[in-house]
mmCIF file of C-alpha atoms in Angstrom:
data_model
loop_
_atom_site.group_PDB
_atom_site.id
_atom_site.type_symbol
_atom_site.label_atom_id
_atom_site.label_comp_id
_atom_site.label_asym_id
_atom_site.label_seq_id
_atom_site.Cartn_x
_atom_site.Cartn_y
_atom_site.Cartn_z
ATOM 1 C CA MET A 784 19.290 -17.431 2.899
ATOM 2 C CA LYS A 785 18.579 -16.286 6.269
ATOM 3 C CA TYR A 786 14.816 -15.896 7.416
ATOM 4 C CA ILE A 787 13.576 -16.790 3.730
ATOM 5 C CA GLU A 788 14.498 -20.408 3.494
ATOM 6 C CA GLU A 789 13.881 -21.059 6.926
ATOM 7 C CA PHE A 790 10.628 -19.919 6.664
ATOM 8 C CA GLN A 791 9.105 -21.549 3.608
ATOM 9 C CA ASN A 792 10.226 -25.081 5.217
ATOM 10 C CA PRO A 793 7.135 -27.338 4.128
ATOM 11 C CA ASP A 794 8.047 -29.706 7.385
ATOM 12 C CA LEU A 795 7.668 -26.847 10.099
ATOM 13 C CA ALA A 796 4.738 -25.656 7.596
ATOM 14 C CA ARG A 797 2.896 -29.224 7.658
ATOM 15 C CA ARG A 798 3.541 -29.538 11.783
ATOM 16 C CA LEU A 799 1.925 -25.810 12.159
ATOM 17 C CA LEU A 800 -0.712 -27.121 9.760
ATOM 18 C CA ASP A 801 -1.290 -30.361 12.335
ATOM 19 C CA ASP A 802 -1.476 -27.943 15.050
ATOM 20 C CA ILE A 803 -3.694 -25.846 13.790
ATOM 21 C CA HIS A 804 -6.374 -28.543 12.640
ATOM 22 C CA SER A 805 -6.000 -29.935 16.155
ATOM 23 C CA VAL A 806 -7.412 -27.380 18.026
ATOM 24 C CA VAL A 807 -10.068 -25.651 15.630
ATOM 25 C CA THR A 808 -13.607 -26.927 17.300
ATOM 26 C CA ARG A 809 -15.537 -24.453 15.787
ATOM 27 C CA PRO A 810 -15.440 -21.813 12.940
ATOM 28 C CA TRP A 811 -13.354 -18.738 13.174
ATOM 29 C CA ALA A 812 -13.409 -15.712 10.647
ATOM 30 C CA LEU A 813 -9.355 -13.998 10.389
ATOM 31 C CA MET A 814 -8.597 -10.784 8.603
ATOM 32 C CA GLU A 815 -5.174 -10.743 7.788
ATOM 33 C CA VAL A 816 -4.619 -6.741 7.630
ATOM 34 C CA CYS A 817 -1.414 -6.365 5.376
ATOM 35 C CA GLY A 818 -2.001 -7.122 1.295
ATOM 36 C CA GLY A 819 1.754 -8.618 1.371
ATOM 37 C CA GLN A 820 0.210 -11.007 3.612
ATOM 38 C CA THR A 821 -2.568 -11.548 1.210
ATOM 39 C CA HIS A 822 -0.250 -12.252 -1.707
ATOM 40 C CA THR A 823 1.640 -15.011 0.561
ATOM 41 C CA ILE A 824 -1.303 -16.552 1.537
ATOM 42 C CA ILE A 825 -2.659 -16.822 -2.152
ATOM 43 C CA ARG A 826 0.477 -17.833 -3.712
ATOM 44 C CA HIS A 827 1.069 -20.635 -1.512
ATOM 45 C CA GLY A 828 -2.533 -21.784 -0.906
ATOM 46 C CA ILE A 829 -2.757 -21.387 2.752
ATOM 47 C CA ASP A 830 -6.025 -20.727 2.675
ATOM 48 C CA GLN A 831 -7.312 -23.747 1.261
ATOM 49 C CA LEU A 832 -4.798 -25.797 3.546
ATOM 50 C CA LEU A 833 -6.075 -24.637 6.578
ATOM 51 C CA PRO A 834 -9.197 -26.561 8.498
ATOM 52 C CA GLU A 835 -12.739 -25.540 6.610
ATOM 53 C CA GLN A 836 -13.505 -23.765 9.900
ATOM 54 C CA VAL A 837 -10.806 -21.098 9.805
ATOM 55 C CA GLU A 838 -11.955 -18.351 7.264
ATOM 56 C CA LEU A 839 -9.248 -15.566 6.118
ATOM 57 C CA ILE A 840 -10.643 -12.304 5.303
ATOM 58 C CA HIS A 841 -8.621 -9.786 2.770
ATOM 59 C CA GLY A 842 -8.556 -6.257 4.840
ATOM 60 C CA PRO A 843 -7.736 -2.985 3.316
ATOM 61 C CA GLY A 844 -3.650 -3.225 4.030
ATOM 62 C CA CYS A 845 -2.981 -2.474 0.814
ATOM 63 C CA PRO A 846 -1.827 1.353 0.459
ATOM 64 C CA VAL A 847 -1.962 1.699 -3.357
ATOM 65 C CA CYS A 848 -5.744 0.394 -3.192
ATOM 66 C CA VAL A 849 -6.923 2.500 -0.684
ATOM 67 C CA THR A 850 -5.533 5.684 -1.896
ATOM 68 C CA PRO A 851 -8.805 7.752 -2.707
ATOM 69 C CA LEU A 852 -9.846 8.532 -5.990
ATOM 70 C CA GLU A 853 -9.970 12.425 -5.140
ATOM 71 C CA VAL A 854 -6.431 12.265 -4.385
ATOM 72 C CA ILE A 855 -5.435 10.087 -7.524
ATOM 73 C CA ASP A 856 -7.106 12.892 -9.663
ATOM 74 C CA LYS A 857 -5.393 15.706 -7.552
ATOM 75 C CA ALA A 858 -2.375 13.887 -8.539
ATOM 76 C CA LEU A 859 -3.396 14.179 -12.173
ATOM 77 C CA ALA A 860 -4.101 17.278 -11.879
ATOM 78 C CA ILE A 861 -0.687 18.314 -10.410
ATOM 79 C CA ALA A 862 0.894 15.940 -12.972
ATOM 80 C CA SER A 863 -0.239 17.515 -16.062
ATOM 81 C CA ARG A 864 1.088 21.009 -15.293
ATOM 82 C CA PRO A 865 3.935 21.840 -17.699
ATOM 83 C CA GLU A 866 5.960 23.310 -14.803
ATOM 84 C CA VAL A 867 5.935 20.073 -12.578
ATOM 85 C CA ILE A 868 8.038 16.763 -12.299
ATOM 86 C CA PHE A 869 6.050 14.411 -10.554
ATOM 87 C CA CYS A 870 7.650 11.643 -9.273
ATOM 88 C CA SER A 871 6.037 8.282 -7.679
ATOM 89 C CA PHE A 872 6.363 4.490 -7.259
ATOM 90 C CA GLY A 873 5.823 2.596 -10.381
ATOM 91 C CA ASP A 874 2.642 0.772 -8.735
ATOM 92 C CA MET A 875 0.743 4.261 -8.968
ATOM 93 C CA LEU A 876 0.699 5.009 -12.517
ATOM 94 C CA ARG A 877 -1.702 2.302 -13.485
ATOM 95 C CA VAL A 878 -4.277 3.479 -10.946
ATOM 96 C CA PRO A 879 -7.113 4.715 -12.409
ATOM 97 C CA GLY A 880 -8.327 8.162 -11.573
ATOM 98 C CA THR A 881 -11.564 9.593 -13.596
ATOM 99 C CA GLY A 882 -11.216 8.906 -17.370
ATOM 100 C CA ARG A 883 -7.138 8.594 -17.139
ATOM 101 C CA ASP A 884 -4.440 7.511 -14.976
ATOM 102 C CA LEU A 885 -0.679 8.856 -14.591
ATOM 103 C CA PHE A 886 0.470 6.569 -17.788
ATOM 104 C CA ARG A 887 -1.833 8.644 -19.595
ATOM 105 C CA VAL A 888 -0.482 11.790 -18.591
ATOM 106 C CA ARG A 889 2.720 10.737 -19.393
ATOM 107 C CA SER A 890 1.719 9.920 -22.640
ATOM 108 C CA GLU A 891 0.017 13.326 -23.377
ATOM 109 C CA GLY A 892 3.110 15.036 -22.615
ATOM 110 C CA GLY A 893 3.412 15.375 -18.415
ATOM 111 C CA ASP A 894 6.591 14.661 -17.143
ATOM 112 C CA VAL A 895 6.182 11.531 -14.979
ATOM 113 C CA ARG A 896 8.900 9.836 -13.415
ATOM 114 C CA VAL A 897 9.616 6.785 -11.740
ATOM 115 C CA VAL A 898 11.589 6.863 -8.447
ATOM 116 C CA TYR A 899 12.669 4.165 -5.757
ATOM 117 C CA SER A 900 12.737 6.457 -2.870
ATOM 118 C CA PRO A 901 11.656 9.759 -2.237
ATOM 119 C CA LEU A 902 15.249 10.917 -1.901
ATOM 120 C CA ASP A 903 15.252 10.172 -5.478
ATOM 121 C CA ALA A 904 12.985 12.962 -5.960
ATOM 122 C CA LEU A 905 14.674 15.367 -3.499
ATOM 123 C CA LYS A 906 17.386 14.679 -5.959
ATOM 124 C CA ILE A 907 15.569 15.636 -8.894
ATOM 125 C CA ALA A 908 14.522 19.231 -7.155
ATOM 126 C CA GLN A 909 17.876 19.926 -6.448
ATOM 127 C CA GLN A 910 18.701 19.130 -10.227
ATOM 128 C CA ASN A 911 15.909 21.519 -11.568
ATOM 129 C CA PRO A 912 15.734 24.500 -9.560
ATOM 130 C CA ASP A 913 13.286 25.955 -12.548
ATOM 131 C CA ARG A 914 10.716 23.156 -11.878
ATOM 132 C CA GLU A 915 8.600 22.281 -9.311
ATOM 133 C CA VAL A 916 9.056 18.302 -8.295
ATOM 134 C CA VAL A 917 6.188 16.293 -6.562
ATOM 135 C CA PHE A 918 6.676 13.214 -4.676
ATOM 136 C CA PHE A 919 3.634 11.158 -4.197
ATOM 137 C CA GLY A 920 3.529 10.050 -0.789
ATOM 138 C CA ILE A 921 1.210 7.766 0.033
ATOM 139 C CA GLY A 922 1.222 4.069 2.247
ATOM 140 C CA PHE A 923 0.739 3.310 5.603
ATOM 141 C CA GLU A 924 2.755 3.714 8.842
ATOM 142 C CA THR A 925 5.969 1.820 6.731
ATOM 143 C CA THR A 926 6.333 4.418 4.063
ATOM 144 C CA ALA A 927 5.374 7.363 6.257
ATOM 145 C CA PRO A 928 8.715 8.135 8.045
ATOM 146 C CA PRO A 929 11.069 8.320 4.799
ATOM 147 C CA ASN A 930 8.834 10.273 2.868
ATOM 148 C CA ALA A 931 8.694 12.829 6.438
ATOM 149 C CA MET A 932 12.567 12.748 6.372
ATOM 150 C CA THR A 933 12.404 13.822 2.760
ATOM 151 C CA VAL A 934 10.466 16.816 3.744
ATOM 152 C CA TYR A 935 12.619 17.459 6.834
ATOM 153 C CA GLN A 936 15.961 17.070 4.771
ATOM 154 C CA ALA A 937 14.331 19.501 1.978
ATOM 155 C CA ARG A 938 13.614 21.957 4.781
ATOM 156 C CA ARG A 939 16.841 21.522 6.180
ATOM 157 C CA LEU A 940 18.782 22.091 3.042
ATOM 158 C CA GLY A 941 16.684 24.944 1.544
ATOM 159 C CA ILE A 942 15.269 23.092 -1.545
ATOM 160 C CA ALA A 943 11.999 25.336 -1.978
ATOM 161 C CA ASN A 944 10.789 23.503 -5.453
ATOM 162 C CA PHE A 945 9.971 20.026 -3.753
ATOM 163 C CA SER A 946 6.565 19.439 -2.130
ATOM 164 C CA LEU A 947 4.638 16.129 -1.060
ATOM 165 C CA LEU A 948 1.267 15.123 -2.315
ATOM 166 C CA VAL A 949 0.294 13.238 1.160
ATOM 167 C CA SER A 950 -2.011 10.297 1.261
ATOM 168 C CA HIS A 951 -0.731 8.530 4.404
ATOM 169 C CA VAL A 952 -3.059 6.201 6.369
ATOM 170 C CA ARG A 953 -3.106 4.599 9.902
ATOM 171 C CA VAL A 954 -3.675 1.085 10.552
ATOM 172 C CA PRO A 955 -5.557 1.155 14.156
ATOM 173 C CA PRO A 956 -8.590 3.450 12.954
ATOM 174 C CA ALA A 957 -8.888 1.038 10.007
ATOM 175 C CA ILE A 958 -9.188 -1.493 12.653
ATOM 176 C CA GLU A 959 -11.727 0.166 14.850
ATOM 177 C CA ALA A 960 -14.003 1.119 11.792
ATOM 178 C CA ILE A 961 -14.124 -2.764 10.621
ATOM 179 C CA MET A 962 -15.032 -3.853 13.811
ATOM 180 C CA GLN A 963 -17.848 -1.220 14.291
ATOM 181 C CA SER A 964 -19.182 -1.930 10.786
ATOM 182 C CA PRO A 965 -22.697 -3.825 11.157
ATOM 183 C CA SER A 966 -21.411 -6.338 8.418
ATOM 184 C CA CYS A 967 -18.449 -7.169 10.009
ATOM 185 C CA ARG A 968 -17.417 -10.708 10.566
ATOM 186 C CA VAL A 969 -14.282 -10.291 11.676
ATOM 187 C CA GLN A 970 -13.243 -12.213 15.186
ATOM 188 C CA GLY A 971 -9.101 -11.890 15.172
ATOM 189 C CA PHE A 972 -6.665 -10.018 13.289
ATOM 190 C CA LEU A 973 -3.409 -10.954 11.804
ATOM 191 C CA ALA A 974 -1.713 -7.347 12.380
ATOM 192 C CA ALA A 975 0.985 -6.018 9.919
ATOM 193 C CA GLY A 976 4.200 -6.670 10.708
ATOM 194 C CA HIS A 977 6.042 -3.719 9.258
ATOM 195 C CA VAL A 978 3.749 -1.464 10.349
ATOM 196 C CA CYS A 979 4.489 -2.666 14.000
ATOM 197 C CA SER A 980 8.068 -2.294 13.436
ATOM 198 C CA VAL A 981 7.921 1.528 12.894
ATOM 199 C CA MET A 982 4.796 1.920 15.550
ATOM 200 C CA GLY A 983 5.409 -0.763 17.761
ATOM 201 C CA THR A 984 2.277 -2.395 19.599
ATOM 202 C CA ARG A 985 1.271 0.223 21.736
ATOM 203 C CA GLU A 986 -2.166 0.867 19.994
ATOM 204 C CA TYR A 987 -3.891 -2.363 20.008
ATOM 205 C CA PRO A 988 -4.342 -4.118 23.398
ATOM 206 C CA GLU A 989 -7.092 -1.335 23.708
ATOM 207 C CA LEU A 990 -8.401 -2.516 20.604
ATOM 208 C CA ALA A 991 -8.375 -5.981 21.455
ATOM 209 C CA GLU A 992 -9.928 -5.384 25.046
ATOM 210 C CA ARG A 993 -12.726 -3.052 23.851
ATOM 211 C CA PHE A 994 -13.662 -5.292 20.609
ATOM 212 C CA ARG A 995 -12.825 -8.564 22.108
ATOM 213 C CA VAL A 996 -10.404 -9.555 19.522
ATOM 214 C CA PRO A 997 -7.321 -11.273 19.845
ATOM 215 C CA ILE A 998 -4.575 -9.211 17.457
ATOM 216 C CA VAL A 999 -1.213 -11.294 16.578
ATOM 217 C CA VAL A 1000 1.722 -9.423 15.105
ATOM 218 C CA THR A 1001 2.764 -11.445 12.052
ATOM 219 C CA GLY A 1002 5.654 -11.350 9.089
ATOM 220 C CA PHE A 1003 4.886 -12.375 5.788
ATOM 221 C CA GLU A 1004 6.737 -15.636 4.746
ATOM 222 C CA PRO A 1005 4.501 -18.845 4.817
ATOM 223 C CA LEU A 1006 5.514 -19.992 8.339
ATOM 224 C CA ASP A 1007 5.182 -16.457 9.824
ATOM 225 C CA ILE A 1008 1.775 -16.582 8.505
ATOM 226 C CA LEU A 1009 0.591 -20.194 9.685
ATOM 227 C CA GLU A 1010 2.345 -19.155 13.377
ATOM 228 C CA GLY A 1011 0.087 -16.121 13.325
ATOM 229 C CA VAL A 1012 -3.332 -18.455 12.398
ATOM 230 C CA ARG A 1013 -1.988 -20.632 15.033
ATOM 231 C CA ARG A 1014 -1.753 -18.246 17.985
ATOM 232 C CA THR A 1015 -4.754 -16.336 16.741
ATOM 233 C CA VAL A 1016 -6.895 -19.383 16.867
ATOM 234 C CA LEU A 1017 -5.755 -20.968 20.190
ATOM 235 C CA GLN A 1018 -6.877 -17.512 21.214
ATOM 236 C CA LEU A 1019 -10.220 -17.834 20.039
ATOM 237 C CA GLU A 1020 -10.533 -21.380 21.413
ATOM 238 C CA ARG A 1021 -9.503 -20.484 24.781
ATOM 239 C CA GLY A 1022 -11.797 -17.388 25.120
ATOM 240 C CA GLU A 1023 -9.084 -14.757 24.912
ATOM 241 C CA HIS A 1024 -8.366 -11.736 23.286
ATOM 242 C CA THR A 1025 -4.458 -10.097 23.863
ATOM 243 C CA VAL A 1026 -2.130 -8.731 21.731
ATOM 244 C CA GLU A 1027 0.802 -11.069 20.467
ATOM 245 C CA ASN A 1028 4.161 -10.551 18.607
ATOM 246 C CA ALA A 1029 4.831 -13.039 16.409
ATOM 247 C CA TYR A 1030 7.037 -11.093 14.686
ATOM 248 C CA PRO A 1031 9.830 -11.049 17.663
ATOM 249 C CA ARG A 1032 12.709 -10.891 14.667
ATOM 250 C CA ALA A 1033 11.705 -7.399 13.233
ATOM 251 C CA VAL A 1034 8.870 -6.191 15.782
ATOM 252 C CA HIS A 1035 9.750 -4.227 19.357
ATOM 253 C CA PRO A 1036 6.863 -3.283 21.549
ATOM 254 C CA ASP A 1037 7.876 0.571 21.429
ATOM 255 C CA GLY A 1038 8.623 0.482 17.927
ATOM 256 C CA ASN A 1039 11.717 2.552 16.275
ATOM 257 C CA ALA A 1040 12.439 5.372 18.202
ATOM 258 C CA ALA A 1041 13.788 7.776 15.514
ATOM 259 C CA ALA A 1042 10.982 7.152 12.981
ATOM 260 C CA LEU A 1043 8.410 8.246 15.457
ATOM 261 C CA ALA A 1044 9.979 11.415 16.237
ATOM 262 C CA MET A 1045 10.612 12.151 13.015
ATOM 263 C CA LEU A 1046 6.529 11.302 12.155
ATOM 264 C CA ASP A 1047 5.816 13.495 15.337
ATOM 265 C CA ASP A 1048 8.048 16.268 13.721
ATOM 266 C CA VAL A 1049 6.340 16.282 10.156
ATOM 267 C CA PHE A 1050 3.232 15.366 10.468
ATOM 268 C CA GLU A 1051 -0.081 15.685 12.476
ATOM 269 C CA VAL A 1052 -2.984 13.148 12.286
ATOM 270 C CA THR A 1053 -5.986 13.856 10.316
ATOM 271 C CA ASP A 1054 -9.457 12.433 9.106
ATOM 272 C CA ARG A 1055 -8.411 10.516 5.761
ATOM 273 C CA ALA A 1056 -11.068 9.271 2.985
ATOM 274 C CA TRP A 1057 -10.204 5.544 2.271
ATOM 275 C CA ARG A 1058 -11.301 4.445 -1.543
ATOM 276 C CA GLY A 1059 -14.051 2.520 -1.383
ATOM 277 C CA ILE A 1060 -14.496 2.524 2.424
ATOM 278 C CA GLY A 1061 -14.974 6.304 3.147
ATOM 279 C CA THR A 1062 -13.268 8.826 5.287
ATOM 280 C CA ILE A 1063 -12.088 7.077 9.028
ATOM 281 C CA PRO A 1064 -11.837 9.763 11.733
ATOM 282 C CA ASP A 1065 -7.711 10.270 12.655
ATOM 283 C CA SER A 1066 -6.676 7.502 10.302
ATOM 284 C CA GLY A 1067 -4.242 9.200 8.173
ATOM 285 C CA TRP A 1068 -1.619 11.873 8.276
ATOM 286 C CA ARG A 1069 -1.158 15.467 6.983
ATOM 287 C CA LEU A 1070 1.937 17.587 7.055
ATOM 288 C CA SER A 1071 1.881 19.632 10.055
ATOM 289 C CA THR A 1072 2.028 23.452 10.286
ATOM 290 C CA ARG A 1073 5.467 23.790 10.537
ATOM 291 C CA TYR A 1074 5.715 21.818 6.670
ATOM 292 C CA ARG A 1075 3.100 23.010 5.059
ATOM 293 C CA ASP A 1076 4.463 24.904 2.780
ATOM 294 C CA TYR A 1077 6.092 21.725 1.415
ATOM 295 C CA ASP A 1078 2.097 20.157 1.070
ATOM 296 C CA ALA A 1079 1.372 19.931 -2.852
ATOM 297 C CA GLU A 1080 -2.103 20.026 -2.242
ATOM 298 C CA TYR A 1081 -1.708 23.594 -0.732
ATOM 299 C CA ARG A 1082 1.079 24.929 -3.174
ATOM 300 C CA PHE A 1083 -1.139 24.026 -6.540
ATOM 301 C CA SER A 1084 -4.567 24.659 -4.466
ATOM 302 C CA VAL A 1085 -6.246 21.085 -6.015
ATOM 303 C CA THR A 1086 -9.265 21.552 -4.509
ATOM 304 C CA GLY A 1087 -13.018 21.210 -5.827
ATOM 305 C CA ILE A 1088 -12.400 17.969 -7.531
ATOM 306 C CA ASP A 1089 -15.742 15.941 -7.953
ATOM 307 C CA THR A 1090 -15.321 12.205 -7.983
ATOM 308 C CA GLN A 1091 -17.622 8.766 -8.549
ATOM 309 C CA GLU A 1092 -16.258 5.296 -8.346
ATOM 310 C CA PRO A 1093 -16.864 2.936 -11.885
ATOM 311 C CA ALA A 1094 -20.584 1.331 -10.980
ATOM 312 C CA ALA A 1095 -18.888 -2.171 -12.135
ATOM 313 C CA CYS A 1096 -16.055 -2.070 -9.685
ATOM 314 C CA ARG A 1097 -16.473 -3.431 -6.226
ATOM 315 C CA SER A 1098 -12.954 -3.424 -4.466
ATOM 316 C CA GLY A 1099 -14.795 -1.222 -1.857
ATOM 317 C CA GLU A 1100 -16.634 -4.652 -0.765
ATOM 318 C CA VAL A 1101 -13.109 -6.552 -1.038
ATOM 319 C CA LEU A 1102 -10.953 -4.078 0.681
ATOM 320 C CA GLN A 1103 -13.784 -4.654 3.809
ATOM 321 C CA GLY A 1104 -13.471 -8.295 3.298
ATOM 322 C CA LEU A 1105 -17.200 -8.655 2.202
ATOM 323 C CA LEU A 1106 -16.162 -9.748 -1.200
ATOM 324 C CA LYS A 1107 -13.658 -12.084 -2.404
ATOM 325 C CA PRO A 1108 -11.892 -10.927 -5.452
ATOM 326 C CA HIS A 1109 -13.201 -13.820 -8.192
ATOM 327 C CA GLU A 1110 -17.157 -13.194 -6.480
ATOM 328 C CA CYS A 1111 -17.020 -9.665 -8.662
ATOM 329 C CA GLU A 1112 -18.906 -9.967 -11.728
ATOM 330 C CA ALA A 1113 -15.993 -7.918 -13.296
ATOM 331 C CA PHE A 1114 -12.929 -9.766 -12.421
ATOM 332 C CA GLY A 1115 -10.866 -11.165 -15.047
ATOM 333 C CA THR A 1116 -13.227 -10.204 -17.227
ATOM 334 C CA THR A 1117 -13.642 -6.382 -17.807
ATOM 335 C CA CYS A 1118 -11.660 -5.919 -14.982
ATOM 336 C CA THR A 1119 -7.429 -7.065 -15.214
ATOM 337 C CA PRO A 1120 -4.359 -5.945 -14.453
ATOM 338 C CA ARG A 1121 -4.125 -4.178 -17.923
ATOM 339 C CA ASN A 1122 -7.446 -2.326 -18.083
ATOM 340 C CA PRO A 1123 -8.478 -2.011 -14.279
ATOM 341 C CA LEU A 1124 -11.324 -1.075 -12.812
ATOM 342 C CA GLY A 1125 -10.413 -0.520 -9.461
ATOM 343 C CA ALA A 1126 -6.859 -0.322 -7.512
ATOM 344 C CA THR A 1127 -7.139 -3.633 -6.096
ATOM 345 C CA MET A 1128 -6.264 -5.348 -9.803
ATOM 346 C CA VAL A 1129 -3.113 -2.833 -9.950
ATOM 347 C CA SER A 1130 -1.165 -2.966 -7.030
ATOM 348 C CA SER A 1131 1.498 -5.604 -6.148
ATOM 349 C CA GLU A 1132 -0.550 -5.870 -2.773
ATOM 350 C CA GLY A 1133 -4.265 -6.174 -4.295
ATOM 351 C CA ALA A 1134 -6.247 -8.708 -3.365
ATOM 352 C CA CYS A 1135 -7.767 -8.864 -6.905
ATOM 353 C CA ALA A 1136 -3.970 -8.623 -8.253
ATOM 354 C CA ALA A 1137 -3.210 -11.724 -6.273
ATOM 355 C CA TYR A 1138 -6.375 -13.607 -7.142
ATOM 356 C CA TYR A 1139 -5.387 -13.187 -10.964
ATOM 357 C CA LEU A 1140 -1.742 -13.534 -10.831
ATOM 358 C CA TYR A 1141 -1.845 -17.095 -8.808
ATOM 359 C CA ARG A 1142 -4.998 -17.918 -11.176
ATOM 360 C CA ARG A 1143 -7.728 -18.049 -8.382
ATOM 361 C CA LEU A 1144 -10.417 -17.112 -10.728
ATOM 362 C CA ASP A 1145 -13.619 -18.878 -9.762
ATOM 363 C CA ILE A 1146 -11.943 -21.732 -7.202
ATOM 364 C CA THR A 1147 -13.836 -21.249 -3.850
ATOM 365 C CA THR A 1148 -12.970 -24.636 -2.562
ATOM 366 C CA ALA A 1149 -9.684 -26.601 -3.293
ATOM 367 C CA ALA A 1150 -7.932 -29.795 -1.960
ATOM 368 C CA ARG A 1151 -6.150 -29.139 1.168
ATOM 369 C CA GLU A 1152 -3.622 -31.801 0.845
ATOM 370 C CA THR A 1153 -0.466 -30.208 -0.841
ATOM 371 C CA SER A 1154 2.005 -27.854 0.525
ATOM 372 C CA PRO A 1155 1.760 -24.128 1.310
ATOM 373 C CA VAL A 1156 5.383 -23.781 0.291
ATOM 374 C CA ALA A 1157 6.361 -23.786 -3.388
#
């Protein structure tokens, strides 16, 4: 299949690895921003095949994982209401809130439904005019345009019983927060290609220049990751810090004009809390004043919710790249995908889930001779 088999070619992977090995002269710490990239890295053992001087740090690029506990509890409160049909993507249903999750709400009688598109939720609202239908809109810049389009459509069609519980976050402010942290060890970034396919790359040059870090826009297949690492290491070895697009088959520097126009119309930038990290200024979106009637948080007045993370869960440190999942005492014992303490063990893009799924249970070093592609 085009763009799948070609980007998993073991011979090309070995050539890229040889190139990386040949240029590295000192230790470098790189952060992949996206959880999808993390799963590729762990699944194919890419981190174990790189030179020992190159460390890959897993960043806060999992949208489910960074959705704050307060928003999860608001979702639980709304979904528990008898007049509500609560719609969500499936990976949010097991994310733990305070004492329960959406699966528990459904088992207690709440009408919680898994959908595959926000437009599915809008159709449910059309089919159930006597019920309030809420879609749980989470994610980075990648999922924000379709959620914005759904609200736009609801307003255009006059569907008054639909609303959106918004928890959208933005990548560039997160990179800024990471670089400003006193404990930051990151020297270069592999930026998320799908985010840049929407937003373009215009927000990154200022960050690269201010923090003197190379930022390489990277895809999600093994060769994408290796090419991103190769370009980042080359810049670091040369003392450079620019933005490079290593994913031109999907990313244009100016992004997607139609998606950007929709975002500008429906959303406005706001401060946003990130689970395990805290509030990052200007790091999220909320519905603009024009669309405020479709904001579930306002519609159902879910305020005054006090939350507290489980003391045993160290997912915040994982999300900040300060801890590898298997270095957490609860990993694989009291915290598993079936009984998670935190969202990083639940999400299909969570770092803890990747380490558990691919049996990286207590391995810190492994042989670096095998191929990174299955």
